[in-house]
mmCIF file of C-alpha atoms in Angstrom:
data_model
loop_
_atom_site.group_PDB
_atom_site.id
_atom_site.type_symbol
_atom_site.label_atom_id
_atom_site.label_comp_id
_atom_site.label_asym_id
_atom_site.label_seq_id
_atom_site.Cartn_x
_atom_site.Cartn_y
_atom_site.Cartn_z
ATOM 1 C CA UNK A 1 3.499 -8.388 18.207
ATOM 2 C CA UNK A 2 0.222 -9.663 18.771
ATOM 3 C CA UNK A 3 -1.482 -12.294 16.634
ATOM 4 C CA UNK A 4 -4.047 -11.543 13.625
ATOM 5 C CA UNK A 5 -4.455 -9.974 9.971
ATOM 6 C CA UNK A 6 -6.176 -6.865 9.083
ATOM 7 C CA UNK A 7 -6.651 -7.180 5.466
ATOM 8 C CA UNK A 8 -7.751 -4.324 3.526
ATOM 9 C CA UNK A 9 -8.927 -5.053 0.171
ATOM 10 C CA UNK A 10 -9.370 -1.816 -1.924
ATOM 11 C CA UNK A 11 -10.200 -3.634 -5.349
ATOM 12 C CA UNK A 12 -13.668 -4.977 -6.886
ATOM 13 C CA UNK A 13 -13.623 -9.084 -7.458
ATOM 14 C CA UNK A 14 -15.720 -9.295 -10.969
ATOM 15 C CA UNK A 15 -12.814 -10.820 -12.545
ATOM 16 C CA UNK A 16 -12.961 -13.585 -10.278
ATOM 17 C CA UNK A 17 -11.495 -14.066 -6.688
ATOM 18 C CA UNK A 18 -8.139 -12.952 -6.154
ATOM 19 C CA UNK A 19 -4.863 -14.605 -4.797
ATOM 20 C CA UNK A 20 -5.717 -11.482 -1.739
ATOM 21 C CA UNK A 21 -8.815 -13.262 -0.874
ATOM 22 C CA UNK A 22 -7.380 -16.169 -1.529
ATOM 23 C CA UNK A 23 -4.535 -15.493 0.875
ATOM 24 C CA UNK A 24 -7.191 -14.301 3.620
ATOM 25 C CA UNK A 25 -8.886 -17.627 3.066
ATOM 26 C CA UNK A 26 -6.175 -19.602 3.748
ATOM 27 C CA UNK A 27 -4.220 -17.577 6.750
ATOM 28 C CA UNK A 28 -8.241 -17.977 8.497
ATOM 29 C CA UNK A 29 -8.054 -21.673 8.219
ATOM 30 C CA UNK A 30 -4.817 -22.214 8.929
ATOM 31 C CA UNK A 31 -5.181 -20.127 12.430
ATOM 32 C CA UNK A 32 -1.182 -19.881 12.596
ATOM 33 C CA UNK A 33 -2.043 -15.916 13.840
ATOM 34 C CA UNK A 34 -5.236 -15.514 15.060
ATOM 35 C CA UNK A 35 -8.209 -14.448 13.820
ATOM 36 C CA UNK A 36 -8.261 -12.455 9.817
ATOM 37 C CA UNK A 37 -10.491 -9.422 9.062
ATOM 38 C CA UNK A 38 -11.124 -8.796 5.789
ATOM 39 C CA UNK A 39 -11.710 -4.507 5.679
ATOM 40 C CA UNK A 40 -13.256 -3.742 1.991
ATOM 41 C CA UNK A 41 -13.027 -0.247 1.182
ATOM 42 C CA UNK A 42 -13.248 1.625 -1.989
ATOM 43 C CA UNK A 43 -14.041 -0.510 -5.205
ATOM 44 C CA UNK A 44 -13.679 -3.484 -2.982
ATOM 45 C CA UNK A 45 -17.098 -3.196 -1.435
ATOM 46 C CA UNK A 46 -18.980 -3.276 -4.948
ATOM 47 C CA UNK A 47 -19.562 -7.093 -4.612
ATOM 48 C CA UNK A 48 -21.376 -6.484 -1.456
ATOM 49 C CA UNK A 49 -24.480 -5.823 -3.428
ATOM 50 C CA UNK A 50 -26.212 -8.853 -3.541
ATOM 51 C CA UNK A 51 -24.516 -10.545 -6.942
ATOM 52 C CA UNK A 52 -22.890 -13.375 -8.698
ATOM 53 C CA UNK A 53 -19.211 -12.165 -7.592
ATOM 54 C CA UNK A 54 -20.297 -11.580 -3.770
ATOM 55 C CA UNK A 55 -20.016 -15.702 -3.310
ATOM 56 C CA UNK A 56 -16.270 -15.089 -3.192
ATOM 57 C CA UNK A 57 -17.221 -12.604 -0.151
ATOM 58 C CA UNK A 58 -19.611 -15.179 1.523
ATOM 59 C CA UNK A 59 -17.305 -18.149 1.096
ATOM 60 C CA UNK A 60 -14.591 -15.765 2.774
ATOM 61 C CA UNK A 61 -17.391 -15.675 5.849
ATOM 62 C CA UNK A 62 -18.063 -19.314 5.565
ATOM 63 C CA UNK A 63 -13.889 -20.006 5.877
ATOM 64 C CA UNK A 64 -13.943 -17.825 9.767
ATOM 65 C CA UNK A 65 -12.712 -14.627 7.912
ATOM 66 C CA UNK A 66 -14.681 -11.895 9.254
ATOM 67 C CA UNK A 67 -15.715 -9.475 6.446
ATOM 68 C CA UNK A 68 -16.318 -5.765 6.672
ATOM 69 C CA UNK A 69 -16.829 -2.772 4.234
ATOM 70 C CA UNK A 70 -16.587 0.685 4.935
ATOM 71 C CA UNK A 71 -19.401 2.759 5.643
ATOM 72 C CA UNK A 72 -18.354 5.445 3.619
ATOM 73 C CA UNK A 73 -17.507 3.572 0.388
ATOM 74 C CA UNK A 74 -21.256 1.765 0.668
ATOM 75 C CA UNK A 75 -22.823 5.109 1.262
ATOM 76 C CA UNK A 76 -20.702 6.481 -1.748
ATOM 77 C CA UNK A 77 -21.855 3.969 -4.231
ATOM 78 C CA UNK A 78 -25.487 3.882 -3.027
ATOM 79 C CA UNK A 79 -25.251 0.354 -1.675
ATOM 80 C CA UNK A 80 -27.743 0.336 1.359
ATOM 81 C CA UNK A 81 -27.830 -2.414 4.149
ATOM 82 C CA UNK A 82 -30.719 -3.869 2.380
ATOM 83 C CA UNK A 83 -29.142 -4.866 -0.948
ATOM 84 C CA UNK A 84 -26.147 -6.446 0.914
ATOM 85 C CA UNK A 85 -25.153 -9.898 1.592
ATOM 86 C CA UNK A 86 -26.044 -10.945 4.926
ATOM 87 C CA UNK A 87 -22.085 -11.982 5.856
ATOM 88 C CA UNK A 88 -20.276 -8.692 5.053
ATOM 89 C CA UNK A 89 -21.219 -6.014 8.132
ATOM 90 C CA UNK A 90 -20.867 -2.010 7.508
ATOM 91 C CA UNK A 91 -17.848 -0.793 9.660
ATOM 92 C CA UNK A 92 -16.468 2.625 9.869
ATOM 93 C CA UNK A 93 -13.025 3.168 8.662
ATOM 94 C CA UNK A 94 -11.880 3.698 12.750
ATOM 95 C CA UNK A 95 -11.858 -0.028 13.197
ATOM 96 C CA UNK A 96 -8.132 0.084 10.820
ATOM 97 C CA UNK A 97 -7.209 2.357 13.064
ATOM 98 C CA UNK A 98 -8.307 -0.167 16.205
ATOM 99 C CA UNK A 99 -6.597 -2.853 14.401
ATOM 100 C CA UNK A 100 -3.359 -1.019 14.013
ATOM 101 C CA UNK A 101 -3.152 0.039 17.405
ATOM 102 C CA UNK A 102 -3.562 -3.562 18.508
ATOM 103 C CA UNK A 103 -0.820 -4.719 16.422
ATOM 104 C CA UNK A 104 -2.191 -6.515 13.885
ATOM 105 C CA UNK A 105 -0.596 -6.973 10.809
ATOM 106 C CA UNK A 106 -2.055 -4.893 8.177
ATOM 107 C CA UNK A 107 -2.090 -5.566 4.332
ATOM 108 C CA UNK A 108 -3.204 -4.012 1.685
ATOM 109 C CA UNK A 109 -4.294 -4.581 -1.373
ATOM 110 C CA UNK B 1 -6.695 3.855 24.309
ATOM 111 C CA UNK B 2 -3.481 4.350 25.267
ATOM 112 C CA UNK B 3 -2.095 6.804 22.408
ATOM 113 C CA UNK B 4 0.166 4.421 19.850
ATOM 114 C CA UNK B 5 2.025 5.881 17.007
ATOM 115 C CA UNK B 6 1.154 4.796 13.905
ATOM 116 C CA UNK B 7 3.290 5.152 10.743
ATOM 117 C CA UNK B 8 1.930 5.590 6.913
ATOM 118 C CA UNK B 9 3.425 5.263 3.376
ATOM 119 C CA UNK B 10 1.733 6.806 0.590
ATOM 120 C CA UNK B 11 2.287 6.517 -3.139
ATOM 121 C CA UNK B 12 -0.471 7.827 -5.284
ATOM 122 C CA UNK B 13 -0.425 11.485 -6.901
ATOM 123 C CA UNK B 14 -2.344 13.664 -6.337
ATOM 124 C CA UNK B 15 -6.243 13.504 -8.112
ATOM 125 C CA UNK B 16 -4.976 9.974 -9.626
ATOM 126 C CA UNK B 17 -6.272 7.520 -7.230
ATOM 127 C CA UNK B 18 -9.047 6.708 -4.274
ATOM 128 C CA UNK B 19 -6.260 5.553 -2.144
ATOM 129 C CA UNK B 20 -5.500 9.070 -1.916
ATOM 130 C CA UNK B 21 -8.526 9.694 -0.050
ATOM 131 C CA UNK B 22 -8.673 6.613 1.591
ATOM 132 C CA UNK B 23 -5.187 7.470 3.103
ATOM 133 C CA UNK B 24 -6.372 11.129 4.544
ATOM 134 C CA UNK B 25 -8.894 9.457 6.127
ATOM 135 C CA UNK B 26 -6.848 7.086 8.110
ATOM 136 C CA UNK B 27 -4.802 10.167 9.226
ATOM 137 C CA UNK B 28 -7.827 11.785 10.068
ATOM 138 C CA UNK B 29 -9.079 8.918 12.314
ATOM 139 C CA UNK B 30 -6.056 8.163 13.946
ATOM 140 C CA UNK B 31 -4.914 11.598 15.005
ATOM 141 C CA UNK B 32 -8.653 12.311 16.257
ATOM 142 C CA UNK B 33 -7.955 8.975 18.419
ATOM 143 C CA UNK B 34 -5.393 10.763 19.874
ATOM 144 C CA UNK B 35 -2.431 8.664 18.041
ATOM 145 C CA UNK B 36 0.967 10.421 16.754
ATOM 146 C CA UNK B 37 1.131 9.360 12.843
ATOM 147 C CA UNK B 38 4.141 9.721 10.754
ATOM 148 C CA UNK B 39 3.319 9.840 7.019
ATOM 149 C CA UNK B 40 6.234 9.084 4.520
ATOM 150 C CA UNK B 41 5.370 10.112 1.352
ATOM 151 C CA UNK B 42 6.938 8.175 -1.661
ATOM 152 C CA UNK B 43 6.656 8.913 -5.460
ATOM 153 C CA UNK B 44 3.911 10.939 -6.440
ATOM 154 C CA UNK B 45 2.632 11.151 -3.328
ATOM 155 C CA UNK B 46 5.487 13.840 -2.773
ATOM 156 C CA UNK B 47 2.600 16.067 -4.927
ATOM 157 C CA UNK B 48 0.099 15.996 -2.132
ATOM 158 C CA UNK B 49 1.795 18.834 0.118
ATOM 159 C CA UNK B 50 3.093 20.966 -3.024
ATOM 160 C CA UNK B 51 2.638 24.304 -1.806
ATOM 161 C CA UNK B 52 1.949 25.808 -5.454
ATOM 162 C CA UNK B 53 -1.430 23.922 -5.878
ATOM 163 C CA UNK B 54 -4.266 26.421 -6.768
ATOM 164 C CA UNK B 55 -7.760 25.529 -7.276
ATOM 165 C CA UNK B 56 -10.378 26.054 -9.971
ATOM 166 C CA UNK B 57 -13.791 26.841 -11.036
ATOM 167 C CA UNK B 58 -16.255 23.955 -12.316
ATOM 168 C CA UNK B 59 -17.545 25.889 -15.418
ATOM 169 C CA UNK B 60 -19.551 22.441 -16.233
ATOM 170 C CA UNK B 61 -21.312 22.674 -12.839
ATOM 171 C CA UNK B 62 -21.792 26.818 -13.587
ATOM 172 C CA UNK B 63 -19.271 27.161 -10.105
ATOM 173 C CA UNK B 64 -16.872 29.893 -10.139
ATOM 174 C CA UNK B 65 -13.798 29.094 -7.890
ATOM 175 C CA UNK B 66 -15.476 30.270 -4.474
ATOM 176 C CA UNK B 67 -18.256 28.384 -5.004
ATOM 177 C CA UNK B 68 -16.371 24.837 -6.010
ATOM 178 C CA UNK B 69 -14.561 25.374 -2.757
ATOM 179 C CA UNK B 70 -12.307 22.986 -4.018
ATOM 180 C CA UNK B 71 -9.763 21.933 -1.183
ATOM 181 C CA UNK B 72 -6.548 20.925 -2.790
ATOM 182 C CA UNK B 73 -4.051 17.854 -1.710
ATOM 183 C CA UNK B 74 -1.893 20.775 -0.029
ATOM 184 C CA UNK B 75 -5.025 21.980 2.245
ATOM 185 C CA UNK B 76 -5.829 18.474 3.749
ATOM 186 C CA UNK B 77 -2.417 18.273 4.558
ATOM 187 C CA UNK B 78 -2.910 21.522 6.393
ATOM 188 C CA UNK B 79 -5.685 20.364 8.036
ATOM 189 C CA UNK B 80 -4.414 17.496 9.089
ATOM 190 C CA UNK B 81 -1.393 19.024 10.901
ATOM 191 C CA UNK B 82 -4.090 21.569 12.535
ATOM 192 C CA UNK B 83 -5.907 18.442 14.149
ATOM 193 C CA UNK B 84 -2.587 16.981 15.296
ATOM 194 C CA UNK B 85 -2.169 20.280 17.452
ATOM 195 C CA UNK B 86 -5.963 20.319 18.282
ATOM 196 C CA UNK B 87 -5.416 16.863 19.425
ATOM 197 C CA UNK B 88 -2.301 17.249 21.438
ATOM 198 C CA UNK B 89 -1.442 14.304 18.921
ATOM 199 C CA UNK B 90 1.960 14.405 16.716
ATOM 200 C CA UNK B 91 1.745 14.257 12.698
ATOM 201 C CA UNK B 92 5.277 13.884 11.530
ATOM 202 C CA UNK B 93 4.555 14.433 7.064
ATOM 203 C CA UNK B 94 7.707 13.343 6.079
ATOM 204 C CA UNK B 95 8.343 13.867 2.000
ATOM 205 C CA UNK B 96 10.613 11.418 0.234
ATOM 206 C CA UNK B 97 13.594 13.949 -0.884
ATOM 207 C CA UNK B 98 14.359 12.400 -4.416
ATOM 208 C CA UNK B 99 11.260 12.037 -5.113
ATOM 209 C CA UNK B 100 10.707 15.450 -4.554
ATOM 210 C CA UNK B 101 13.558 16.637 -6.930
ATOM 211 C CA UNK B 102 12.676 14.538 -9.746
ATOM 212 C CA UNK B 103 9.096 15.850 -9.578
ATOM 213 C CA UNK B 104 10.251 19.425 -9.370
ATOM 214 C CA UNK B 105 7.754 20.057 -6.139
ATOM 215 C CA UNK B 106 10.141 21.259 -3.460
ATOM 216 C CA UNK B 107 7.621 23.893 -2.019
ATOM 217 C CA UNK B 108 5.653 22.300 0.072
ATOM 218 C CA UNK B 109 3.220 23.276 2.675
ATOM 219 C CA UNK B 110 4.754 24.608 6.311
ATOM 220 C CA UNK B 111 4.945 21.457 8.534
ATOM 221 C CA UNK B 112 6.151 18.954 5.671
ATOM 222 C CA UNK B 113 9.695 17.670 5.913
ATOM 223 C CA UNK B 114 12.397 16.037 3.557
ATOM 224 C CA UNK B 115 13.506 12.899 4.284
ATOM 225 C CA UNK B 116 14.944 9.409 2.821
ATOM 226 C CA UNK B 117 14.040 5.875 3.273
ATOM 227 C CA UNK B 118 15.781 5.886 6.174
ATOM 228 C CA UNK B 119 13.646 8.344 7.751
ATOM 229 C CA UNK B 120 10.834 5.774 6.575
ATOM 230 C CA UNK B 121 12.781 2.903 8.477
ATOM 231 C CA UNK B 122 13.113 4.904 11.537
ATOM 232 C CA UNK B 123 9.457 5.505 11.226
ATOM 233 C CA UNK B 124 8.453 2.160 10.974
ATOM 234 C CA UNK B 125 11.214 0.666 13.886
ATOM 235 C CA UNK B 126 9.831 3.535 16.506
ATOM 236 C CA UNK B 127 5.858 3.051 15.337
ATOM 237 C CA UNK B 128 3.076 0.642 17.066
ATOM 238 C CA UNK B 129 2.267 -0.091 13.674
ATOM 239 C CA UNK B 130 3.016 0.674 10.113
ATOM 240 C CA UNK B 131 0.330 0.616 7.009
ATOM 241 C CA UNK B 132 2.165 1.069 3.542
ATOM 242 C CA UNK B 133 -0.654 2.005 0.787
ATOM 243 C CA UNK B 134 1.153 0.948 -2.184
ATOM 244 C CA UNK B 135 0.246 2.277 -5.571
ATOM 245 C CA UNK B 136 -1.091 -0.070 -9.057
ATOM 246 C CA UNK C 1 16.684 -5.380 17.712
ATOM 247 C CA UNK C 2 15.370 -4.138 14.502
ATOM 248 C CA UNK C 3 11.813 -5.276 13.335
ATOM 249 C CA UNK C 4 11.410 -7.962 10.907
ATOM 250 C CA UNK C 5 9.767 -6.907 7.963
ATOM 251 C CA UNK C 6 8.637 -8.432 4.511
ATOM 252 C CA UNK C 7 8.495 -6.808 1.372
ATOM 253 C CA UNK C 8 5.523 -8.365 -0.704
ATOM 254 C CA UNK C 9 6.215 -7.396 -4.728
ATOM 255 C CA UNK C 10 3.262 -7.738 -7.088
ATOM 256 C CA UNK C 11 3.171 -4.402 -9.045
ATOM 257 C CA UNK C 12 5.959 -4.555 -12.082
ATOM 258 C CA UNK C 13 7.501 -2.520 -14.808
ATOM 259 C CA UNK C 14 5.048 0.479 -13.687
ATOM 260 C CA UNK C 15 7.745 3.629 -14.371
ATOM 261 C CA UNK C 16 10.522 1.900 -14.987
ATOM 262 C CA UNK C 17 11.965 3.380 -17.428
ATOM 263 C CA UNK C 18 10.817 7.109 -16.253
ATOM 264 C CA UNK C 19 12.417 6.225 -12.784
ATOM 265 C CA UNK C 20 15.052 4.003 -14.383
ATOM 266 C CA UNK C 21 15.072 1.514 -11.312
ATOM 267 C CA UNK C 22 12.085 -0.091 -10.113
ATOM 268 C CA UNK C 23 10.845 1.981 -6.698
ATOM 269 C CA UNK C 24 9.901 -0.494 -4.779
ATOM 270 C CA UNK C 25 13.101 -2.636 -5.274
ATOM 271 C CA UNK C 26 15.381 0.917 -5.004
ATOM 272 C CA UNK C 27 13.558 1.246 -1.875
ATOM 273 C CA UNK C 28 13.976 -2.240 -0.671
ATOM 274 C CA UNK C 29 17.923 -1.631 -1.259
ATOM 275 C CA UNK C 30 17.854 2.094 0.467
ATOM 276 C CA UNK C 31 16.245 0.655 3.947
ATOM 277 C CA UNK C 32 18.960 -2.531 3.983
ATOM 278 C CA UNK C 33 21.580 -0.138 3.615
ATOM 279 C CA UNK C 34 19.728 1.493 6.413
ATOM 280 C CA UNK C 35 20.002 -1.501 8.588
ATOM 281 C CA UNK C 36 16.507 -2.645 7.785
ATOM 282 C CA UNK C 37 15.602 -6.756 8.427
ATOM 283 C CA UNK C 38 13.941 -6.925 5.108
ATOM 284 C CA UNK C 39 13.127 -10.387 3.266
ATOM 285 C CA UNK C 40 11.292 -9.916 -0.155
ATOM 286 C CA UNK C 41 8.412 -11.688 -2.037
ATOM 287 C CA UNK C 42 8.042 -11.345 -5.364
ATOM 288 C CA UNK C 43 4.662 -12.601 -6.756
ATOM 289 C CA UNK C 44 2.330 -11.809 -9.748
ATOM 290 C CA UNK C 45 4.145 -10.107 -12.709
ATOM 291 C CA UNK C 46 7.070 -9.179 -10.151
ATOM 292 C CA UNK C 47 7.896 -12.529 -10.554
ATOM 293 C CA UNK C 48 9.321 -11.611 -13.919
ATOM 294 C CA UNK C 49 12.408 -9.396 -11.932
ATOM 295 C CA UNK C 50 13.890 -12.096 -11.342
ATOM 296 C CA UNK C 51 14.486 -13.200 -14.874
ATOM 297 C CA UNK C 52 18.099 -13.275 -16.105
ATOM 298 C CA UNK C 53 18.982 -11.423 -19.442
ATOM 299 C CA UNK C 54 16.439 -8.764 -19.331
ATOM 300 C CA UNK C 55 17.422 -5.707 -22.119
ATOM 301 C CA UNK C 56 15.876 -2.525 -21.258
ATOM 302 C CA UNK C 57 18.463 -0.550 -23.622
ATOM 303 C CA UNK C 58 17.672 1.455 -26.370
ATOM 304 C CA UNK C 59 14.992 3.963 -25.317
ATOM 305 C CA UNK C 60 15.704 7.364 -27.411
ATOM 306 C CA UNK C 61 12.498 10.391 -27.313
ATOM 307 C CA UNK C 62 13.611 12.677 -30.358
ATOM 308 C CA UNK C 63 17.829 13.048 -29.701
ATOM 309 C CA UNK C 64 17.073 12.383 -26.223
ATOM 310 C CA UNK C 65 18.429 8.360 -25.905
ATOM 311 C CA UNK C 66 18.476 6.836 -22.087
ATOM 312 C CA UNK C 67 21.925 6.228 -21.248
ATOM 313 C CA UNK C 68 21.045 4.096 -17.815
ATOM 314 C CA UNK C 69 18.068 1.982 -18.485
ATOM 315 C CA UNK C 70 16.885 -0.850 -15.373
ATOM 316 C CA UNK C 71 18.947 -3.330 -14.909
ATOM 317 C CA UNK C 72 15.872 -4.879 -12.468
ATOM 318 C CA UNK C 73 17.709 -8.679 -12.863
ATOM 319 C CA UNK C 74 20.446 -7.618 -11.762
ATOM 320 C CA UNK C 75 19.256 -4.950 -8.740
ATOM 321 C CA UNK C 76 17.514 -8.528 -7.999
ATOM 322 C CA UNK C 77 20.711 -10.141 -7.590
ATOM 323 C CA UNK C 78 22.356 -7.201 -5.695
ATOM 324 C CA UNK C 79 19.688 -7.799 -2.953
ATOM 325 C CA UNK C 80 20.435 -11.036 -2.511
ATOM 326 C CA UNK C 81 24.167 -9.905 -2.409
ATOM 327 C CA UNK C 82 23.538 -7.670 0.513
ATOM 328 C CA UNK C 83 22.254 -10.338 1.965
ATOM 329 C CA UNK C 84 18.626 -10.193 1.344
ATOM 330 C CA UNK C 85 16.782 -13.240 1.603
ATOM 331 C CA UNK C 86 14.867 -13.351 -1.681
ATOM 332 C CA UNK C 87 11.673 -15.735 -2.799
ATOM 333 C CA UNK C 88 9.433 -16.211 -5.888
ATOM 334 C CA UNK C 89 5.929 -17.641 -6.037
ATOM 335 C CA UNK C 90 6.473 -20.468 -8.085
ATOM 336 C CA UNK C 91 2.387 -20.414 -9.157
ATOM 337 C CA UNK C 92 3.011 -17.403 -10.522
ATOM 338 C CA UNK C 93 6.319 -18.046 -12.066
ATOM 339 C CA UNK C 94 4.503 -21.311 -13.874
ATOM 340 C CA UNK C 95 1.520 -19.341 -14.563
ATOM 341 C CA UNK C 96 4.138 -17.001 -16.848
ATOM 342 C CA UNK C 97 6.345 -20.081 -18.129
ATOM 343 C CA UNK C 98 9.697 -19.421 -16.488
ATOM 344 C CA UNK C 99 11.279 -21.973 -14.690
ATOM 345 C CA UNK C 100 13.886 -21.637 -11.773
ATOM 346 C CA UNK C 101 16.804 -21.671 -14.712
ATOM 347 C CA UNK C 102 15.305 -18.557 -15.742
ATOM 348 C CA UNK C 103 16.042 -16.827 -12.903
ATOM 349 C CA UNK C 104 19.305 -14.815 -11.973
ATOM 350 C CA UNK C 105 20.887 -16.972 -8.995
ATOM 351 C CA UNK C 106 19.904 -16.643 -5.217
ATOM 352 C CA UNK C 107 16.181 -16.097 -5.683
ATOM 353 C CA UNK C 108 14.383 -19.470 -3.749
ATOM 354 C CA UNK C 109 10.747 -20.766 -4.897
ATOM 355 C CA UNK C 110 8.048 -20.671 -2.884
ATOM 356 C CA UNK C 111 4.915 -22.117 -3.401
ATOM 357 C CA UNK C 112 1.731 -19.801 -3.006
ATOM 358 C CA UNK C 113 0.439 -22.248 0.439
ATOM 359 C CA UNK C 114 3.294 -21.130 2.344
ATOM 360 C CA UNK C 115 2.947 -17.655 2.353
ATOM 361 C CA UNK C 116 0.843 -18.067 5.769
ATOM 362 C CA UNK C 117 3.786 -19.630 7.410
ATOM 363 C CA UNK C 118 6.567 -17.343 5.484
ATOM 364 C CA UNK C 119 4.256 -14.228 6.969
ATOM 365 C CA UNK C 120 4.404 -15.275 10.408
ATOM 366 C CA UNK C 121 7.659 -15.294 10.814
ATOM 367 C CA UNK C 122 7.698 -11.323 10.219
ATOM 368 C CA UNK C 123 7.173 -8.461 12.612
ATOM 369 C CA UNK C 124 5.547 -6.510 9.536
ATOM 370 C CA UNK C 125 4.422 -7.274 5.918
ATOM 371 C CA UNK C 126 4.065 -4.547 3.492
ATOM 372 C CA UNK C 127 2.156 -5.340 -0.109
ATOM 373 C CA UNK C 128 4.068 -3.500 -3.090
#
C-alpha cells in the first residue's frame, strides 16, 4: 500500500494538545511513510479561529504536517477564512475520499 | 479515477453523535466519485437503517411534521442506496446481526443486510481502503 | 495473503456491563477467528484491560442480578492465546500507576515513540 497518513481529527484541542496530534507530529518528522495530513472536521476545526489553543495547529504546520479543516464544519460554526490561522487551509470533505482511494492510511480520531 | 471500493465502519446511534453525519457524508462523496462502498454497521449504528423510524413536528419552531421535513437515519440510508444505482456505483449496508438483536431493530430499510464481523473482514480484505469511525 | 491490520484501543469500560464484553475487544476476537492478521494497541484508559484481577461481579437492577459480567483481563489474555500479538503504551500505563506486574501475562510494553514504526509495519490501522 502506498506511503502516507490521512489523519482525521474530529475533536476540539482546548484541553491541551492531544497524544492524536501528537502522534501526527511525530509520524511527519519521522518521514518513515510519507507525507501526514491532518483532516479536522467537526469540533476539531474550532481551534482554527485565531486563539490560544490554535498554536498546537500551527506547530503541527511548522513540524511538515499539512493541516486541513472541512469546509462544511467552518461554515457550520461561522468560522470564515478571515478569522483563521494562516497554516490550516479549508478543504472539502472529497479530499478523504482522494486519500482513501490512494491508499493512505486513514485514522481517526 | 479509476473506481476503488472503499469500506466503512460505523458505531454511533442514531441522533447521538456528529460522526453520524460526518459518516453519510463520506458515503455520499465516495459513491458520487463513482466508488463501490461497503458500510458495516456496528453497535448502535445498527439504528440508522431501522425501518420503524417516524418523524416529528418541531412545536418549538411552530413546524408541524410536513413542514420540519425531518429526514430520518432510515431515509439517508435510502438515499444513499438510490445514488449508488444513479451512479452505476455499488453500496453494500451491511448491519452487524447481534447487534441488531440485542437492540430489538431487525426491520430495516430494503437494501440493508445482516451480517457478522466476518462480513466486516471480508469487507475490509476485498476494499482499496477501509475507514472505521469508532464511537467515544 | 490476508491484510495486516492493527487494532488501536483507547475508548474503555463504555457499555460494558450492558454488552457484558467490551465491543471492540469481542470484535477483535470475532475477525481472528475469521482469519483476520490483527495485532492490538491498547492505549489511554484501555490500558487498564490489561490489568489482572479485575471484579466486575455483583451488578443486580431490582431482582434482576447479572449472572455473566466482563471478564475484559481475561478476554485480554484469550487474545494473546489465539495468538494475537498484544501491546500496551507504557506512558499511559505510568500515567495510571500500573506497572507491567499488573498486567495479565502476554501483553508487551511499548513506549508511545514507537507507535510510528509499530504502524508501519501494518497494511491498515483502525482507532477504537
Amino acid at each position: 500500500m502506498p506511503g502516507g497518513y490521512l489523519l482525521i481529527e474530529s475533536r476540539d484541542v482546548f484541553e491541551g494538545p492531544t497524544p492524536f496530534l501528537e502522534l501526527a507530529r511525530t509520524l511527519a518528522q519521522e518521514k518513515r511513510e510519507g507525507p501526514v495530513t491532518l483532516f479536522l472536521v467537526e469540533n476539531g476545526v474550532l481551534p482554527t479561529r485565531r486563539c490560544p489553543s490554535s498554536e498546537a495547529l500551527s506547530a503541527l504546520a511548522k513540524a511538515g504536517v499539512e493541516v486541513l479543516a472541512d469546509e462544511f464544519s467552518l461554515k457550520e460554526r461561522g468560522i470564515g477564512r478571515e478569522r483563521m490561522i494562516p497554516e490550516v487551509k479549508p478543504a472539502a470533505l472529497d479530499v478523504v475520499i482522494e486519500h482513501m482511494a490512494a491508499g493512505k492510511k486513514i485514522l481517526w480520531h | 479515477m479509476p473506481k476503488k471500493h472503499l469500506s466503512f465502519l460505523l458505531m454511533d446511534a442514531p441522533y447521538e453523535q456528529a460522526r453520524t453525519t460526518t459518516g453519510f457524508r463520506l458515503v455520499d462523496a465516495a459513491l458520487r466519485k463513482g466508488h463501490d462502498v461497503t458500510v458495516f454497521c456496528y453497535e448502535g449504528a445498527v439504528g440508522l437503517a431501522f425501518a420503524k423510524q417516524v418523524p416529528h413536528a418541531n412545536a418549538v419552531h411552530g413546524r408541524d411534521v410536513a413542514q420540519e421535513d425531518h429526514p430520518n437515519p432510515k431515509d439517508w440510508v435510502a438515499a444513499l442506496l438510490t445514488l449508488a444505482q444513479e451512479k452505476n456505483a455499488k453500496l453494500v449496508w451491511i448491519q452487524c446481526g447481534l447487534c441488531v438483536d440485542e437492540r430489538g431493530v431487525g426491520e430495516c430499510v430494503p437494501g440493508a443486510v445482516r451480517g457478522s464481523p466476518a462480513d466486516f473482514l471480508k469487507a475490509v480484505e476485498s476494499a482499496d481502503n477501509t475507514l472505521v469511525i469508532p464511537t467515544r | 495473503m490476508p491484510k495486516k491490520i492493527l487494532h488501536v484501543v483507547e475508548s474503555a469500560y463504555r457499555a460494558t456491563l450492558e454488552e457484558q464484553d467490551d465491543t471492540v475487544l469481542w470484535f477483535t476476537h470475532a475477525m481472528k477467528g475469521a482469519g483476520a492478521d490483527v495485532t492490538v494497541v491498547l492505549r489511554g484508559n484501555a490500558v487498564n484491560y490489561a490489568v489482572e484481577g479485575q471484579n466486575a461481579s455483583g451488578l443486580a437492577l431490582g431482582a434482576k442480578k447479572q449472572t455473566q459480567p466482563p471478564t475484559l483481563d481475561a478476554d485480554v489474555a484469550k487474545l494473546v492465546s489465539m495468538g494475537v500479538e498484544l501491546y500496551y503504551v507504557e506512558e499511559d500505563a505510568k500515567a495510571r500507576g500500573l506497572r507491567a506486574t499488573d498486567f495479565v501475562s502476554g501483553p508487551k510494553g511499548l513506549a508511545q515513540a514507537e507507535l510510528g514504526e509499530l504502524f508501519a509495519r501494518f497494511d491498515l490501522v483502525f482507532t477504537w
